[in-house]
Amino acid sequence: MAHLSNTEFQPLSIAVLTVSDTRTLDTDTSGQALIDGLLSAGHSLAERAIVKDDIWQIRARVCGWIASDNVQAVLITGGTGFTARDNTPQAVQPLLDKSVDGFGELFRHVSLGEIGTSTVQSRALAGMSNGTLVCCLPGSTNACRTAWNKILVEQLDSRTKPCNFVPHLKAAALDNCGPRS
């Protein structure tokens, strides 16, 4: 599997979506935590948006990014709980070509030490669509930091061995990154 890594860092163009009925750019600490993480890792922010927790608004924004030649990953924060207004998984799942089943499992595993059994209430998920990695994370700022620091920073780094997501992403902003699936 060594062919799925690269010796040189390949910066990605990543979009961040906050799903919330109440947050603004000034109060969106979760989205900002993801942006801080991706920028400090050497990636670029393709776009940032906030949409209401509405299946159709979420799908419209995510579909635009999936179709874009300039977005390799979409990080979504919010709407993954169990309230009537938590619709992110239902909105995103039908858009995915392939699910990354281990993402939600790993997120809940690494969260266990931080929040105990409350981690079972997270419906975090990820998948691939049109060469774009789409990750749905809880709305908690700490949950976003956990997901970034313990999963995404490595899996969005082309140097991570034995494999990472970078070779599977669409080619925009990726040069000589190896085979694509």
Tab-separated table of C-alpha atoms in Angstrom:
chain	number	residue	atom	x	y	z
A	1	MET	CA	0.000	0.000	0.000
A	2	ALA	CA	3.006	2.327	0.023
A	3	HIS	CA	1.916	3.550	-3.392
A	4	LEU	CA	-0.918	5.383	-1.646
A	5	SER	CA	1.441	7.841	-0.004
A	6	ASN	CA	3.841	10.424	-1.360
A	7	THR	CA	7.107	11.801	-0.022
A	8	GLU	CA	6.037	15.378	-0.705
A	9	PHE	CA	3.172	17.243	0.963
A	10	GLN	CA	0.284	17.970	-1.406
A	11	PRO	CA	-1.841	20.914	-0.231
A	12	LEU	CA	-5.568	20.432	-0.660
A	13	SER	CA	-8.382	22.886	-1.233
A	14	ILE	CA	-10.917	22.263	1.529
A	15	ALA	CA	-14.393	23.733	2.052
A	16	VAL	CA	-15.910	24.102	5.522
A	17	LEU	CA	-19.661	24.074	6.107
A	18	THR	CA	-21.314	24.822	9.434
A	19	VAL	CA	-24.852	23.537	9.807
A	20	SER	CA	-26.637	25.667	12.383
A	21	ASP	CA	-29.819	27.611	12.925
A	22	THR	CA	-28.091	30.032	15.307
A	23	ARG	CA	-24.390	30.477	14.505
A	24	THR	CA	-22.871	33.333	12.549
A	25	LEU	CA	-19.337	33.755	11.209
A	26	ASP	CA	-18.516	35.605	14.447
A	27	THR	CA	-19.836	32.837	16.715
A	28	ASP	CA	-18.864	29.777	14.650
A	29	THR	CA	-16.009	28.425	16.789
A	30	SER	CA	-16.369	24.891	15.386
A	31	GLY	CA	-15.973	25.922	11.765
A	32	GLN	CA	-13.115	28.193	12.784
A	33	ALA	CA	-11.365	25.320	14.586
A	34	LEU	CA	-11.470	23.280	11.376
A	35	ILE	CA	-10.193	26.227	9.347
A	36	ASP	CA	-7.369	26.855	11.821
A	37	GLY	CA	-6.396	23.180	11.616
A	38	LEU	CA	-6.421	22.928	7.834
A	39	LEU	CA	-4.511	26.181	7.374
A	40	SER	CA	-1.876	25.261	9.961
A	41	ALA	CA	-1.413	21.926	8.154
A	42	GLY	CA	-0.660	23.761	4.889
A	43	HIS	CA	-3.974	23.324	3.088
A	44	SER	CA	-6.097	26.139	1.674
A	45	LEU	CA	-9.651	27.135	2.474
A	46	ALA	CA	-11.711	26.838	-0.708
A	47	GLU	CA	-14.820	28.363	0.821
A	48	ARG	CA	-16.649	28.689	4.121
A	49	ALA	CA	-20.409	28.744	4.561
A	50	ILE	CA	-23.118	28.478	7.184
A	51	VAL	CA	-26.506	26.977	6.327
A	52	LYS	CA	-29.602	26.270	8.373
A	53	ASP	CA	-30.143	22.693	9.488
A	54	ASP	CA	-32.319	21.902	6.500
A	55	ILE	CA	-31.757	18.831	4.338
A	56	TRP	CA	-32.150	20.743	1.055
A	57	GLN	CA	-29.908	23.666	2.015
A	58	ILE	CA	-27.214	21.250	3.177
A	59	ARG	CA	-27.462	19.189	-0.013
A	60	ALA	CA	-27.412	22.237	-2.263
A	61	ARG	CA	-24.218	23.599	-0.723
A	62	VAL	CA	-22.454	20.227	-0.544
A	63	CYS	CA	-23.481	19.314	-4.122
A	64	GLY	CA	-21.957	22.539	-5.391
A	65	TRP	CA	-18.656	21.717	-3.738
A	66	ILE	CA	-18.708	18.081	-4.863
A	67	ALA	CA	-19.234	19.274	-8.440
A	68	SER	CA	-16.516	21.929	-8.199
A	69	ASP	CA	-13.127	21.259	-9.750
A	70	ASN	CA	-11.546	23.294	-6.957
A	71	VAL	CA	-12.670	21.416	-3.827
A	72	GLN	CA	-11.007	18.146	-2.792
A	73	ALA	CA	-12.600	17.826	0.668
A	74	VAL	CA	-15.663	19.139	2.461
A	75	LEU	CA	-15.705	19.306	6.251
A	76	ILE	CA	-19.174	19.739	7.742
A	77	THR	CA	-19.755	20.568	11.386
A	78	GLY	CA	-23.145	20.340	13.061
A	79	GLY	CA	-26.419	18.523	12.659
A	80	THR	CA	-25.135	15.046	13.560
A	81	GLY	CA	-27.027	14.566	16.822
A	82	PHE	CA	-30.474	13.154	17.536
A	83	THR	CA	-32.723	16.195	17.811
A	84	ALA	CA	-35.468	16.780	15.278
A	85	ARG	CA	-33.319	19.522	13.693
A	86	ASP	CA	-30.215	17.322	13.225
A	87	ASN	CA	-30.349	16.447	9.525
A	88	THR	CA	-26.776	16.393	8.264
A	89	PRO	CA	-26.354	12.594	7.917
A	90	GLN	CA	-29.695	12.235	6.105
A	91	ALA	CA	-28.764	15.116	3.798
A	92	VAL	CA	-25.274	13.888	2.947
A	93	GLN	CA	-25.553	10.085	2.824
A	94	PRO	CA	-27.473	9.958	-0.504
A	95	LEU	CA	-24.794	12.135	-2.126
A	96	LEU	CA	-21.959	9.703	-1.418
A	97	ASP	CA	-20.581	7.269	-3.992
A	98	LYS	CA	-18.786	5.290	-1.268
A	99	SER	CA	-19.044	5.396	2.509
A	100	VAL	CA	-15.944	5.484	4.682
A	101	ASP	CA	-17.462	3.322	7.397
A	102	GLY	CA	-14.362	3.386	9.573
A	103	PHE	CA	-14.455	7.170	9.922
A	104	GLY	CA	-17.466	7.286	12.234
A	105	GLU	CA	-16.235	4.241	14.118
A	106	LEU	CA	-12.792	5.751	14.636
A	107	PHE	CA	-14.221	9.141	15.605
A	108	ARG	CA	-16.391	7.569	18.285
A	109	HIS	CA	-13.420	5.488	19.492
A	110	VAL	CA	-11.092	8.480	19.891
A	111	SER	CA	-13.906	10.523	21.463
A	112	LEU	CA	-14.558	7.893	24.129
A	113	GLY	CA	-11.673	9.103	26.269
A	114	GLU	CA	-12.903	12.692	26.066
A	115	ILE	CA	-16.666	12.406	26.489
A	116	GLY	CA	-17.220	8.840	27.667
A	117	THR	CA	-20.209	6.897	26.466
A	118	SER	CA	-21.861	10.072	25.157
A	119	THR	CA	-19.820	9.355	22.026
A	120	VAL	CA	-22.495	6.849	20.933
A	121	GLN	CA	-24.769	9.819	20.237
A	122	SER	CA	-22.492	11.047	17.457
A	123	ARG	CA	-23.593	10.255	13.925
A	124	ALA	CA	-20.255	11.353	12.454
A	125	LEU	CA	-19.716	9.905	8.993
A	126	ALA	CA	-17.599	10.293	5.889
A	127	GLY	CA	-17.612	9.218	2.283
A	128	MET	CA	-16.335	9.889	-1.197
A	129	SER	CA	-18.303	11.566	-3.941
A	130	ASN	CA	-16.974	12.611	-7.346
A	131	GLY	CA	-13.407	12.534	-6.033
A	132	THR	CA	-14.296	14.657	-3.021
A	133	LEU	CA	-13.985	13.491	0.582
A	134	VAL	CA	-17.019	14.614	2.599
A	135	CYS	CA	-16.808	14.414	6.414
A	136	CYS	CA	-19.713	15.118	8.762
A	137	LEU	CA	-18.671	16.073	12.284
A	138	PRO	CA	-20.526	17.094	15.420
A	139	GLY	CA	-21.083	20.797	16.075
A	140	SER	CA	-18.945	20.855	19.201
A	141	THR	CA	-15.697	22.797	18.859
A	142	ASN	CA	-13.872	20.116	20.860
A	143	ALA	CA	-15.286	17.397	18.599
A	144	CYS	CA	-14.000	19.263	15.536
A	145	ARG	CA	-10.550	19.598	17.095
A	146	THR	CA	-10.569	15.885	17.970
A	147	ALA	CA	-11.570	14.887	14.433
A	148	TRP	CA	-8.931	17.150	12.913
A	149	ASN	CA	-6.069	16.301	15.273
A	150	LYS	CA	-6.658	12.570	15.585
A	151	ILE	CA	-7.952	11.601	12.127
A	152	LEU	CA	-8.072	14.234	9.417
A	153	VAL	CA	-4.648	15.848	9.778
A	154	GLU	CA	-3.038	12.509	8.888
A	155	GLN	CA	-5.563	11.230	6.371
A	156	LEU	CA	-5.429	14.493	4.405
A	157	ASP	CA	-1.620	14.420	4.366
A	158	SER	CA	-0.169	12.781	1.261
A	159	ARG	CA	2.870	11.646	3.269
A	160	THR	CA	0.899	9.474	5.707
A	161	LYS	CA	1.826	5.800	5.283
A	162	PRO	CA	0.754	3.243	4.446
A	163	CYS	CA	-2.155	5.144	2.913
A	164	ASN	CA	-4.245	8.289	3.048
A	165	PHE	CA	-7.153	9.827	1.131
A	166	VAL	CA	-5.122	12.167	-1.080
A	167	PRO	CA	-4.562	9.774	-4.043
A	168	HIS	CA	-8.323	9.214	-4.264
A	169	LEU	CA	-9.233	12.892	-4.533
A	170	LYS	CA	-9.883	14.817	-7.722
A	171	ALA	CA	-6.793	16.228	-9.370
A	172	ALA	CA	-7.267	19.957	-8.774
A	173	ALA	CA	-4.333	21.254	-6.746
A	174	LEU	CA	-2.758	17.779	-6.819
A	175	ASP	CA	0.344	17.195	-8.886
A	176	ASN	CA	2.068	13.839	-9.289
A	177	CYS	CA	0.185	12.331	-6.377
A	178	GLY	CA	-0.029	8.871	-7.819
A	179	PRO	CA	-2.927	6.719	-8.912
A	180	ARG	CA	-6.529	7.794	-8.526
A	181	SER	CA	-9.358	5.345	-7.948
